[in-house]
Tab-separated table of C-alpha atoms and ligand atoms in Angstrom:
chain	number	residue	atom	x	y	z
A	30	UNK	CA	-1.976	11.945	24.080
A	31	UNK	CA	-5.216	11.910	22.317
A	32	UNK	CA	-7.170	15.558	21.707
A	33	UNK	CA	-9.984	16.248	19.573
A	34	UNK	CA	-9.433	18.044	16.163
A	35	UNK	CA	-11.746	21.007	16.024
A	36	UNK	CA	-14.705	20.838	14.219
A	37	UNK	CA	-14.160	16.603	13.304
A	38	UNK	CA	-17.323	14.264	14.676
A	39	UNK	CA	-17.040	11.762	12.325
A	40	UNK	CA	-19.274	10.257	9.823
A	41	UNK	CA	-18.832	6.163	10.109
A	42	UNK	CA	-18.949	5.549	13.522
A	43	UNK	CA	-19.384	2.100	13.345
A	44	UNK	CA	-19.225	0.844	16.981
A	45	UNK	CA	-19.078	-2.558	16.336
A	46	UNK	CA	-16.930	-4.680	19.359
A	47	UNK	CA	-15.196	-6.679	16.729
A	48	UNK	CA	-13.366	-3.411	15.025
A	49	UNK	CA	-10.154	-3.314	16.385
A	50	UNK	CA	-8.555	0.062	17.667
A	51	UNK	CA	-7.984	2.489	14.556
A	52	UNK	CA	-9.758	0.140	12.150
A	53	UNK	CA	-12.748	1.429	9.760
A	54	UNK	CA	-15.394	-0.627	8.344
A	55	UNK	CA	-15.857	-0.692	4.771
A	56	UNK	CA	-18.231	-2.742	2.503
A	57	UNK	CA	-15.682	-3.075	-0.715
A	58	UNK	CA	-12.627	-4.528	-0.804
A	59	UNK	CA	-9.309	-2.311	-0.709
A	60	UNK	CA	-6.419	-3.780	-2.561
A	61	UNK	CA	-2.429	-3.424	-0.933
A	62	UNK	CA	0.641	-4.246	-2.983
A	63	UNK	CA	3.978	-3.206	-3.626
A	64	UNK	CA	4.015	-4.476	-7.119
A	65	UNK	CA	1.878	-5.550	-10.291
A	66	UNK	CA	-0.410	-8.061	-9.695
A	67	UNK	CA	0.849	-11.934	-10.737
A	68	UNK	CA	-1.548	-13.976	-13.017
A	69	UNK	CA	-1.375	-17.634	-12.490
A	70	UNK	CA	-3.055	-20.098	-14.032
A	71	UNK	CA	-4.062	-23.099	-11.602
A	72	UNK	CA	-2.383	-25.479	-13.704
A	73	UNK	CA	0.478	-23.740	-13.143
A	74	UNK	CA	0.368	-23.645	-9.637
A	75	UNK	CA	1.588	-25.546	-6.506
A	76	UNK	CA	1.770	-25.203	-2.817
A	77	UNK	CA	5.444	-26.228	-1.380
A	78	UNK	CA	6.273	-26.863	2.285
A	79	UNK	CA	10.021	-26.947	2.812
A	80	UNK	CA	11.462	-28.322	6.093
A	81	UNK	CA	14.798	-28.105	7.779
A	82	UNK	CA	16.397	-31.099	5.849
A	83	UNK	CA	15.447	-29.982	2.325
A	84	UNK	CA	12.428	-32.365	1.837
A	85	UNK	CA	9.684	-30.687	-0.147
A	86	UNK	CA	6.012	-31.836	0.456
A	87	UNK	CA	4.053	-30.517	-2.761
A	88	UNK	CA	0.685	-30.188	-3.952
A	89	UNK	CA	-1.194	-29.365	-6.974
A	90	UNK	CA	-4.107	-27.565	-7.079
A	91	UNK	CA	-6.048	-30.584	-7.190
A	92	UNK	CA	-4.290	-32.494	-4.704
A	93	UNK	CA	-4.623	-28.915	-2.775
A	94	UNK	CA	-8.807	-29.012	-2.786
A	95	UNK	CA	-8.769	-32.537	-2.444
A	96	UNK	CA	-7.561	-32.075	1.254
A	97	UNK	CA	-10.864	-30.662	1.750
A	98	UNK	CA	-12.041	-27.077	1.536
A	99	UNK	CA	-13.931	-25.706	4.340
A	100	UNK	CA	-16.443	-22.772	4.312
A	101	UNK	CA	-14.944	-19.979	6.907
A	102	UNK	CA	-16.798	-16.520	8.194
A	103	UNK	CA	-14.021	-14.525	9.356
A	104	UNK	CA	-13.023	-10.887	9.929
A	105	UNK	CA	-10.048	-9.199	8.147
A	106	UNK	CA	-8.033	-6.235	9.484
A	107	UNK	CA	-5.745	-4.448	6.908
A	108	UNK	CA	-3.032	-2.200	8.439
A	109	UNK	CA	-4.087	0.541	6.529
A	110	UNK	CA	-7.232	0.882	8.649
A	111	UNK	CA	-10.117	-0.609	7.176
A	112	UNK	CA	-12.093	-4.282	8.358
A	113	UNK	CA	-14.574	-6.295	6.953
A	114	UNK	CA	-16.661	-8.368	9.657
A	115	UNK	CA	-18.447	-11.583	8.751
A	116	UNK	CA	-16.429	-12.129	5.607
A	117	UNK	CA	-17.042	-15.431	4.019
A	118	UNK	CA	-13.998	-17.554	2.526
A	119	UNK	CA	-13.689	-20.883	1.412
A	120	UNK	CA	-9.957	-22.542	1.793
A	121	UNK	CA	-8.001	-25.695	3.097
A	122	UNK	CA	-7.288	-25.546	6.984
A	123	UNK	CA	-3.216	-25.632	7.443
A	124	UNK	CA	-3.335	-28.265	9.768
A	125	UNK	CA	-4.284	-30.285	6.752
A	126	UNK	CA	-1.333	-28.841	5.022
A	127	UNK	CA	0.662	-29.183	7.611
A	128	UNK	CA	-0.393	-32.719	9.508
A	129	UNK	CA	2.633	-34.633	7.873
A	130	UNK	CA	5.392	-32.365	7.877
A	131	UNK	CA	7.600	-33.185	10.296
A	132	UNK	CA	10.242	-30.348	11.859
A	133	UNK	CA	11.546	-28.945	14.847
A	134	UNK	CA	11.189	-25.334	13.708
A	135	UNK	CA	8.763	-22.962	15.150
A	136	UNK	CA	8.510	-20.205	12.686
A	137	UNK	CA	7.326	-20.102	8.803
A	138	UNK	CA	8.108	-18.069	6.242
A	139	UNK	CA	5.327	-17.659	3.761
A	140	UNK	CA	6.408	-17.460	-0.195
A	141	UNK	CA	4.658	-15.877	-2.722
A	142	UNK	CA	4.274	-15.557	-6.668
A	143	UNK	CA	6.120	-12.559	-7.452
A	144	UNK	CA	8.563	-13.122	-4.999
A	145	UNK	CA	6.986	-11.567	-1.573
A	146	UNK	CA	7.425	-13.250	1.474
A	147	UNK	CA	6.089	-12.797	4.995
A	148	UNK	CA	6.899	-14.532	8.423
A	149	UNK	CA	4.442	-16.049	10.966
A	150	UNK	CA	4.729	-18.234	13.912
A	151	UNK	CA	3.909	-21.611	13.434
A	152	UNK	CA	1.314	-22.178	16.167
A	153	UNK	CA	-0.550	-18.960	14.446
A	154	UNK	CA	-0.788	-20.780	11.579
A	155	UNK	CA	-2.419	-24.018	13.652
A	156	UNK	CA	-5.595	-25.413	15.392
A	157	UNK	CA	-8.352	-23.882	13.202
A	158	UNK	CA	-6.296	-20.469	13.014
A	159	UNK	CA	-5.297	-20.468	9.039
A	160	UNK	CA	-6.106	-21.261	5.555
A	161	UNK	CA	-5.134	-21.468	2.172
A	162	UNK	CA	-8.331	-19.459	0.734
A	163	UNK	CA	-9.548	-19.960	-2.491
A	164	UNK	CA	-12.592	-18.596	-2.517
A	165	UNK	CA	-13.905	-14.913	-1.073
A	166	UNK	CA	-17.461	-13.450	-1.109
A	167	UNK	CA	-18.870	-16.423	-2.787
A	168	UNK	CA	-16.240	-16.276	-5.939
A	169	UNK	CA	-12.978	-17.440	-6.760
A	170	UNK	CA	-10.264	-15.295	-5.480
A	171	UNK	CA	-9.537	-12.451	-8.009
A	172	UNK	CA	-5.534	-12.235	-8.616
A	173	UNK	CA	-5.938	-8.473	-7.326
A	174	UNK	CA	-6.527	-9.981	-4.063
A	175	UNK	CA	-4.430	-12.521	-4.160
A	176	UNK	CA	-6.023	-15.540	-6.219
A	177	UNK	CA	-5.688	-18.476	-7.076
A	178	UNK	CA	-4.560	-18.680	-3.312
A	179	UNK	CA	-3.669	-16.660	-0.662
A	180	UNK	CA	-2.869	-17.598	3.060
A	181	UNK	CA	-5.533	-16.276	5.462
A	182	UNK	CA	-4.463	-15.801	9.147
A	183	UNK	CA	-7.325	-13.161	10.047
A	184	UNK	CA	-5.989	-12.928	13.670
A	185	UNK	CA	-2.999	-10.920	12.322
A	186	UNK	CA	-3.400	-7.662	10.210
A	187	UNK	CA	-3.794	-8.759	6.685
A	188	UNK	CA	-0.535	-8.665	5.063
A	189	UNK	CA	0.370	-11.702	6.948
A	190	UNK	CA	-2.286	-13.378	4.480
A	191	UNK	CA	-0.200	-13.881	1.760
A	192	UNK	CA	-0.951	-13.113	-1.809
A	193	UNK	CA	-0.578	-15.637	-4.593
A	194	UNK	CA	0.762	-18.186	-2.196
A	195	UNK	CA	3.369	-20.645	-3.432
A	196	UNK	CA	4.535	-22.171	-0.362
A	197	UNK	CA	6.152	-22.066	3.156
A	198	UNK	CA	9.825	-22.734	4.502
A	199	UNK	CA	10.495	-23.677	8.175
A	200	UNK	CA	12.606	-21.594	10.369
A	201	UNK	CA	14.363	-21.673	13.324
A	202	UNK	CA	13.755	-17.924	13.908
A	203	UNK	CA	11.426	-15.671	13.329
A	204	UNK	CA	13.337	-13.645	10.659
A	205	UNK	CA	11.307	-10.831	9.129
A	206	UNK	CA	9.732	-11.175	6.002
A	207	UNK	CA	9.543	-8.627	2.857
A	208	UNK	CA	7.106	-6.237	4.428
A	209	UNK	CA	8.248	-6.796	7.882
A	210	UNK	CA	11.794	-5.946	6.768
A	211	UNK	CA	10.066	-2.790	5.192
A	212	UNK	CA	9.147	-1.705	8.402
A	213	UNK	CA	5.831	-3.484	9.130
A	214	UNK	CA	5.681	-4.961	12.469
A	215	UNK	CA	7.326	-8.414	13.149
A	216	UNK	CA	4.200	-9.971	14.284
A	217	UNK	CA	1.093	-7.912	13.542
A	218	UNK	CA	-1.547	-8.077	16.337
A	219	UNK	CA	-4.499	-5.841	15.418
A	220	UNK	CA	-5.701	-5.516	18.737
A	221	UNK	CA	-2.186	-4.348	20.105
A	222	UNK	CA	-2.235	-2.203	16.912
A	223	UNK	CA	0.871	-3.799	16.118
A	224	UNK	CA	1.157	-2.252	12.800
A	225	UNK	CA	5.005	-0.738	12.919
A	226	UNK	CA	7.973	-1.270	14.130
B	4	UNK	CA	10.887	-14.949	-14.254
B	5	UNK	CA	9.978	-14.604	-10.833
B	6	UNK	CA	12.093	-11.077	-10.286
B	7	UNK	CA	12.391	-11.060	-6.794
B	8	UNK	CA	11.301	-7.440	-5.165
B	9	UNK	CA	14.384	-5.349	-4.590
B	10	UNK	CA	15.092	-6.534	-1.307
B	11	UNK	CA	18.849	-5.362	-1.198
B	12	UNK	CA	18.717	-1.942	0.062
B	13	UNK	CA	16.883	-2.920	3.314
B	14	UNK	CA	19.641	-3.171	5.863
B	15	UNK	CA	20.005	0.819	5.940
B	16	UNK	CA	18.972	2.554	9.213
B	17	UNK	CA	15.635	4.081	9.105
B	18	UNK	CA	13.656	6.485	11.042
B	19	UNK	CA	11.426	4.511	13.537
B	20	UNK	CA	7.802	5.860	12.986
B	21	UNK	CA	6.393	7.879	16.024
B	22	UNK	CA	3.385	10.224	16.577
B	23	UNK	CA	3.178	13.647	16.125
B	24	UNK	CA	1.276	16.508	16.887
B	25	UNK	CA	0.439	18.789	13.886
B	26	UNK	CA	-0.807	22.392	13.614
B	27	UNK	CA	-2.262	23.409	10.509
B	28	UNK	CA	0.051	26.598	9.284
B	29	UNK	CA	-1.603	27.154	6.137
B	30	UNK	CA	-4.380	25.562	3.539
B	31	UNK	CA	-4.795	26.463	0.072
B	32	UNK	CA	-6.928	25.017	-2.658
B	33	UNK	CA	-4.614	22.697	-4.967
B	34	UNK	CA	-7.044	21.988	-7.491
B	35	UNK	CA	-11.373	22.520	-7.681
B	36	UNK	CA	-11.314	18.909	-5.420
B	37	UNK	CA	-8.396	19.531	-3.500
B	38	UNK	CA	-6.530	21.196	-1.033
B	39	UNK	CA	-2.733	21.636	0.040
B	40	UNK	CA	-2.132	21.593	4.051
B	41	UNK	CA	1.316	22.876	5.117
B	42	UNK	CA	1.644	21.741	8.351
B	43	UNK	CA	4.133	22.826	11.301
B	44	UNK	CA	5.453	19.799	13.166
B	45	UNK	CA	7.739	20.838	15.878
B	46	UNK	CA	9.308	16.572	16.490
B	47	UNK	CA	8.795	16.348	12.581
B	48	UNK	CA	11.971	13.424	11.768
B	49	UNK	CA	11.720	13.983	8.333
B	50	UNK	CA	11.276	11.455	5.544
B	51	UNK	CA	12.239	9.916	2.423
B	52	UNK	CA	10.714	10.711	-0.898
B	53	UNK	CA	7.750	8.813	-1.484
B	54	UNK	CA	7.083	7.951	2.052
B	55	UNK	CA	3.482	8.222	3.501
B	56	UNK	CA	2.315	9.276	7.349
B	57	UNK	CA	-0.871	8.052	9.073
B	58	UNK	CA	-3.205	10.729	10.024
B	59	UNK	CA	-5.629	10.526	12.766
B	60	UNK	CA	-8.551	12.389	13.618
B	61	UNK	CA	-10.691	12.538	17.458
B	62	UNK	CA	-14.117	13.548	17.736
B	63	UNK	CA	-14.871	15.474	21.453
B	64	UNK	CA	-16.743	11.622	22.054
B	65	UNK	CA	-13.284	10.400	21.419
B	66	UNK	CA	-14.213	8.425	17.976
B	67	UNK	CA	-11.127	8.172	15.716
B	68	UNK	CA	-10.471	7.763	11.913
B	69	UNK	CA	-7.251	7.528	10.574
B	70	UNK	CA	-6.112	7.618	6.790
B	71	UNK	CA	-2.593	7.309	4.947
B	72	UNK	CA	-1.229	10.067	2.902
B	73	UNK	CA	1.731	10.842	1.222
B	74	UNK	CA	4.350	13.264	1.992
B	75	UNK	CA	4.574	15.853	-1.029
B	76	UNK	CA	7.105	17.492	1.116
B	77	UNK	CA	8.918	17.840	4.431
B	78	UNK	CA	11.457	19.574	6.381
B	79	UNK	CA	12.990	17.564	9.493
B	80	UNK	CA	12.903	19.524	12.789
B	81	UNK	CA	16.166	21.370	13.814
B	82	UNK	CA	17.019	23.421	16.977
B	83	UNK	CA	15.360	26.724	16.702
B	84	UNK	CA	13.142	25.403	13.740
B	85	UNK	CA	10.107	23.252	13.562
B	86	UNK	CA	9.730	20.886	11.233
B	87	UNK	CA	7.059	21.102	8.112
B	88	UNK	CA	4.705	18.622	6.227
B	89	UNK	CA	3.043	19.566	3.486
B	90	UNK	CA	0.366	17.219	2.595
B	91	UNK	CA	-2.367	17.509	-0.487
B	92	UNK	CA	-5.588	15.866	-0.358
B	93	UNK	CA	-8.533	15.016	-2.844
B	94	UNK	CA	-12.289	15.075	-1.660
B	95	UNK	CA	-13.327	11.401	-1.688
B	96	UNK	CA	-17.278	11.873	-2.608
B	97	UNK	CA	-19.287	10.843	0.552
B	98	UNK	CA	-15.712	10.247	2.559
B	99	UNK	CA	-15.433	10.268	5.913
B	100	UNK	CA	-11.859	11.941	6.509
B	101	UNK	CA	-11.073	13.444	3.172
B	102	UNK	CA	-14.194	16.014	3.002
B	103	UNK	CA	-13.268	17.197	6.362
B	104	UNK	CA	-9.463	17.936	5.440
B	105	UNK	CA	-10.380	19.725	1.935
B	106	UNK	CA	-13.152	21.886	3.225
B	107	UNK	CA	-13.320	21.997	7.377
B	108	UNK	CA	-9.420	22.659	8.458
B	109	UNK	CA	-8.427	25.795	8.849
B	110	UNK	CA	-5.060	27.250	10.044
B	111	UNK	CA	-4.440	26.538	13.849
B	112	UNK	CA	-6.344	23.461	14.188
B	113	UNK	CA	-4.008	20.414	15.437
B	114	UNK	CA	-3.816	17.001	14.021
B	115	UNK	CA	-2.013	13.898	14.952
B	116	UNK	CA	0.640	11.970	12.700
B	117	UNK	CA	1.966	8.676	12.870
B	118	UNK	CA	5.062	8.296	10.275
B	119	UNK	CA	7.441	8.414	8.443
B	120	UNK	CA	6.064	5.081	6.934
B	121	UNK	CA	6.872	3.099	3.814
B	122	UNK	CA	10.559	2.383	3.143
B	123	UNK	CA	9.728	0.429	-0.207
B	124	UNK	CA	7.665	2.711	-2.120
B	125	UNK	CA	10.629	5.699	-1.782
B	126	UNK	CA	13.153	6.485	-4.138
B	127	UNK	CA	16.699	7.635	-2.815
B	128	UNK	CA	19.332	9.976	-4.277
B	129	UNK	CA	22.804	8.085	-5.577
B	130	UNK	CA	20.825	4.428	-4.803
B	131	UNK	CA	20.911	3.781	-8.716
B	132	UNK	CA	21.886	5.103	-12.068
B	133	UNK	CA	19.043	3.589	-13.793
B	134	UNK	CA	16.749	5.911	-15.460
B	135	UNK	CA	13.425	6.471	-13.534
B	136	UNK	CA	9.940	6.517	-15.145
B	137	UNK	CA	7.478	7.674	-12.632
B	138	UNK	CA	4.101	7.545	-13.510
B	139	UNK	CA	0.874	8.959	-11.751
B	140	UNK	CA	-2.772	9.618	-12.055
B	141	UNK	CA	-4.642	12.299	-10.343
B	142	UNK	CA	-3.931	12.951	-6.609
B	143	UNK	CA	-1.306	9.819	-7.373
B	144	UNK	CA	1.406	12.235	-7.940
B	145	UNK	CA	1.999	13.602	-4.332
B	146	UNK	CA	4.738	10.914	-3.747
B	147	UNK	CA	6.080	11.391	-7.237
B	148	UNK	CA	6.126	15.010	-6.454
B	149	UNK	CA	8.487	14.202	-3.817
B	150	UNK	CA	10.570	12.177	-5.712
B	151	UNK	CA	11.078	15.004	-8.301
B	152	UNK	CA	11.566	17.485	-5.718
B	153	UNK	CA	14.504	15.374	-4.119
B	154	UNK	CA	16.055	14.530	-7.239
B	155	UNK	CA	16.219	17.883	-8.248
B	156	UNK	CA	17.288	19.053	-4.996
B	157	UNK	CA	20.212	16.411	-4.852
B	158	UNK	CA	21.185	17.810	-8.350
B	159	UNK	CA	21.125	13.921	-8.804
B	160	UNK	CA	21.298	13.401	-13.138
B	161	UNK	CA	19.690	10.112	-13.465
B	162	UNK	CA	17.275	10.829	-15.853
B	163	UNK	CA	13.561	11.133	-14.889
B	164	UNK	CA	10.823	11.161	-16.651
B	165	UNK	CA	7.049	11.743	-15.264
B	166	UNK	CA	3.859	10.368	-16.892
B	167	UNK	CA	0.948	12.524	-15.358
B	168	UNK	CA	-2.712	11.438	-16.435
B	169	UNK	CA	-5.088	14.144	-15.509
B	170	UNK	CA	-8.830	15.078	-16.124
B	171	UNK	CA	-8.318	18.858	-17.195
B	172	UNK	CA	-5.747	21.395	-16.768
B	173	UNK	CA	-7.339	22.864	-13.598
B	174	UNK	CA	-6.592	19.268	-12.004
B	175	UNK	CA	-3.062	19.300	-11.964
B	176	UNK	CA	-1.461	19.119	-8.771
B	177	UNK	CA	1.460	21.356	-7.866
B	178	UNK	CA	1.202	22.943	-11.336
B	179	UNK	CA	3.698	25.065	-10.871
B	180	UNK	CA	6.306	23.478	-8.704
B	181	UNK	CA	5.877	20.389	-11.907
B	182	UNK	CA	6.905	23.155	-14.247
B	183	UNK	CA	9.850	24.706	-12.804
B	184	UNK	CA	10.946	21.116	-11.869
B	185	UNK	CA	10.772	20.129	-15.579
B	186	UNK	CA	13.962	20.604	-17.787
B	187	UNK	CA	17.212	18.356	-18.796
B	188	UNK	CA	16.734	15.680	-15.938
B	189	UNK	CA	12.668	15.783	-15.942
B	190	UNK	CA	10.747	14.656	-18.740
B	191	UNK	CA	7.316	16.271	-18.013
B	192	UNK	CA	4.573	14.930	-19.968
B	193	UNK	CA	0.945	15.516	-18.823
B	194	UNK	CA	-2.116	13.323	-20.346
B	195	UNK	CA	-5.797	14.750	-20.105
B	196	UNK	CA	-8.893	12.517	-20.253
B	197	UNK	CA	-11.052	15.122	-20.267
B	198	UNK	CA	-10.147	18.602	-21.622
B	199	UNK	CA	-6.930	19.960	-22.873
B	200	UNK	CA	-5.406	23.425	-22.202
B	201	UNK	CA	-7.237	25.690	-24.659
B	202	UNK	CA	-5.102	26.427	-28.081
B	203	UNK	CA	-2.920	23.069	-27.874
B	204	UNK	CA	-3.344	20.253	-30.132
B	205	UNK	CA	-3.266	17.714	-27.472
B	206	UNK	CA	-5.369	14.860	-27.386
B	207	UNK	CA	-8.283	14.186	-25.088
B	208	UNK	CA	-8.621	10.649	-23.911
B	209	UNK	CA	-7.820	7.937	-21.728
B	210	UNK	CA	-4.497	6.048	-21.798
B	211	UNK	CA	-4.481	2.889	-23.775
B	212	UNK	CA	-1.744	0.680	-24.051
B	213	UNK	CA	-0.425	1.965	-27.047
B	214	UNK	CA	-0.709	5.765	-26.335
B	215	UNK	CA	0.985	4.647	-22.907
B	216	UNK	CA	3.671	2.913	-24.289
B	217	UNK	CA	4.707	5.632	-26.662
B	218	UNK	CA	5.107	7.968	-23.548
B	219	UNK	CA	7.103	6.040	-20.878
B	220	UNK	CA	10.830	5.003	-21.204
B	221	UNK	CA	10.854	1.770	-23.001
B	222	UNK	CA	11.715	-1.903	-21.228
B	223	UNK	CA	14.625	-1.642	-23.388
B	224	UNK	CA	16.128	0.771	-20.924
B	225	UNK	CA	15.501	-0.685	-17.683
B	226	UNK	CA	14.276	1.862	-15.810
B	227	UNK	CA	12.949	1.365	-12.366
B	228	UNK	CA	9.004	2.597	-12.456
B	229	UNK	CA	6.974	4.090	-9.940
B	230	UNK	CA	3.187	3.645	-10.593
B	231	UNK	CA	0.875	5.629	-7.765
B	232	UNK	CA	-3.051	6.406	-8.218
B	233	UNK	CA	-6.335	4.673	-7.726
B	234	UNK	CA	-6.431	1.129	-7.628
B	235	UNK	CA	-8.065	0.651	-11.217
B	236	UNK	CA	-5.608	3.077	-12.511
B	237	UNK	CA	-2.235	1.289	-10.792
B	238	UNK	CA	-3.827	-2.289	-11.942
B	239	UNK	CA	-4.009	-1.053	-15.292
B	240	UNK	CA	-0.899	0.411	-15.438
B	241	UNK	CA	1.006	-2.270	-14.084
B	242	UNK	CA	-0.063	-4.725	-16.017
B	243	UNK	CA	0.478	-2.558	-19.438
B	244	UNK	CA	4.359	-2.257	-17.842
B	245	UNK	CA	4.606	-5.928	-17.924
B	246	UNK	CA	3.092	-6.621	-20.876
B	247	UNK	CA	5.856	-4.008	-22.367
B	248	UNK	CA	8.414	-6.420	-21.120
B	249	UNK	CA	9.438	-4.434	-17.569
B	250	UNK	CA	10.359	-6.870	-14.797
B	251	UNK	CA	7.596	-7.300	-12.030
B	252	UNK	CA	10.752	-6.160	-9.777
B	253	UNK	CA	11.247	-2.999	-11.140
B	254	UNK	CA	7.552	-1.743	-10.991
B	255	UNK	CA	7.073	-0.278	-7.302
B	256	UNK	CA	3.126	0.527	-6.854
B	257	UNK	CA	1.198	2.112	-4.223
B	258	UNK	CA	-2.696	1.888	-4.495
B	259	UNK	CA	-4.432	4.636	-3.091
B	260	UNK	CA	-7.903	2.781	-3.008
B	261	UNK	CA	-10.847	2.861	-5.159
B	262	UNK	CA	-11.905	1.221	-8.111
B	263	UNK	CA	-11.018	3.590	-10.685
C	319	LIG	C1	-0.456	4.731	1.141
C	319	LIG	C2	-1.282	5.757	0.824
C	319	LIG	C3	-1.272	7.193	0.550
C	319	LIG	C4	-2.308	7.886	0.311
C	319	LIG	N1	-1.908	8.878	0.132
C	319	LIG	C5	-3.050	9.955	-0.712
C	319	LIG	C6	-2.659	11.529	-0.980
C	319	LIG	O1	-1.693	12.071	-0.838
C	319	LIG	N2	-3.441	12.367	-1.291
C	319	LIG	C7	-4.836	11.793	-1.102
C	319	LIG	O2	-5.917	12.558	-1.248
C	319	LIG	N3	-5.377	10.730	-0.653
C	319	LIG	C8	-4.097	9.463	-0.599
C	319	LIG	N4	-4.302	8.229	0.110
C	319	LIG	C9	-6.050	8.027	0.252
C	319	LIG	C10	-6.467	8.272	1.473
C	319	LIG	O3	-5.775	7.364	2.340
C	319	LIG	C11	-7.830	8.018	1.796
C	319	LIG	O4	-8.281	6.652	1.539
C	319	LIG	C12	-8.790	9.010	0.944
C	319	LIG	O5	-8.754	10.349	1.590
C	319	LIG	C13	-10.366	8.596	1.565
C	319	LIG	O6	-10.625	8.657	2.859
C	319	LIG	P1	-12.018	9.295	3.011
C	319	LIG	O7	-12.204	8.890	4.613
C	319	LIG	O8	-12.376	10.972	2.715
C	319	LIG	O9	-12.985	7.854	2.520
C	319	LIG	P2	-13.720	6.759	2.942
C	319	LIG	O10	-14.706	6.913	3.936
C	319	LIG	O11	-12.395	5.720	3.499
C	319	LIG	O12	-14.054	5.991	1.700
C	319	LIG	C14	-15.315	6.346	1.443
C	319	LIG	C15	-15.199	5.753	-0.258
C	319	LIG	O13	-14.801	5.933	-1.181
C	319	LIG	C16	-13.817	5.090	-1.664
C	319	LIG	N5	-12.614	5.232	-1.617
C	319	LIG	C17	-11.410	5.792	-1.059
C	319	LIG	N6	-10.427	5.895	-1.517
C	319	LIG	C18	-10.251	6.323	-2.800
C	319	LIG	C19	-9.708	6.964	-3.541
C	319	LIG	N7	-8.286	7.068	-3.514
C	319	LIG	N8	-10.651	6.954	-5.037
C	319	LIG	C20	-11.724	6.848	-4.715
C	319	LIG	N9	-11.925	6.364	-3.840
C	319	LIG	C21	-12.020	6.185	-3.044
C	319	LIG	C22	-13.457	3.676	-0.453
C	319	LIG	O14	-13.412	2.696	-0.952
C	319	LIG	C23	-14.967	4.439	-0.097
C	319	LIG	O15	-16.022	3.044	-0.258
C	319	LIG	C24	-3.852	7.019	-0.103
C	319	LIG	C25	-4.082	6.195	0.643
C	319	LIG	C26	-2.707	5.598	0.745
C	319	LIG	C27	-3.042	3.988	1.258
């Protein structure tokens, strides 16, 4: 149903094939959060994965890094219409985190310090598709951008890349997380513009 | 410590966002750098105070740009009367969309809207009797003005307080409307960062944690707080609020972008 708006020609016009529909390329890094920015010291930080038996797998900051930090160059797409291309990150692959987690469940709720949650199918976190990110643009991740550690799932809209990550809970069903309960899409594929539902 | 963000009000029915065609009915200078757009939207379902929408522009060759804007006021469509949506847009220098909206848009022009959006940064009458503190920086007043107006329209008696930081008296958005709303249930407090009105003793300067603390409801009153403005403004204010003892879960934020 799109029509041209009189007089609009557009100035940015990046016609890069890596930009999903409705996205604009930015060079800076905007911030989307529903509340204040939590400040978490890496000394107090831990990552926990909890399965259906209630078993908790836990990593301190140093233990997480010891799993192996890798360089990751990916494009990220925020639901508020900006994208960054070829962004440089460092993080720990979730394949390593989930290696010893035995679970029948196919869905995961990511939990953040500050209480936010977001749901992701387990298969979207495995096979080299997702990381616990600790650095971006060559520096430790700022609290504003989710530091000390955030989830990085670049093939989904960026709210799925939970900031201030503190753990995962295995779920039998695809329950909506915080953002999803407020109307963001349950899955969030930027190529299909799954922004809201 | 980790206060869960209030997830208790979730299960209520919600207007699903949809695409709408809007026709510009009126454009009005809001401040030297901002414009108010009154849009006729025949299919607008109405929206809650604080909600926003995505506005999409298409060029003749199909190139598109989308940006989010808060709804300052809206009327749902009803049989025989089209819906109306009021937006207010600040010109971000060198921006792609905002200079077009501020300078080039004229009555009769058509735009595409997708919304209403955002069920978290909203205020609903009767939701809670705890006092409400609104904190706006510049254009960030738009959704907070909508909340103050909804509060008055509902004759809701929850105490409301709005702290609004602007550069000069010329930069106050919705100046007449806010002045009319100020009264027993809305305390309005303007802070001028560059120039105060002539003949007043108002102190000019950026807010500090101390001057901020003196002008907002204390944490002991457990207000629900809504903060909106540029990313830098929101980061600073939300940090102060926590230092002043407000629980993270009581602080709702909307960041409009930019660094300062
Ligand atoms: C939920 C939401 C609601 C919003 N509501 C309103 C509103 O009611 N009124 C309004 O005027 N704006 C609002 N905004 C901001 C708006 O979406 C655009 O970001 C803004 O109009 C700039 O768009 P642009 O295309 O002109 O600039 P762009 O071409 O996108 O950006 C140009 C440059 O300006 C920077 N920039 C972007 N936004 C800002 C900003 N706000 N302050 C300083 N620098 C900035 C960018 O980072 C970029 O470097 C809202 C944003 C969000 C996320």
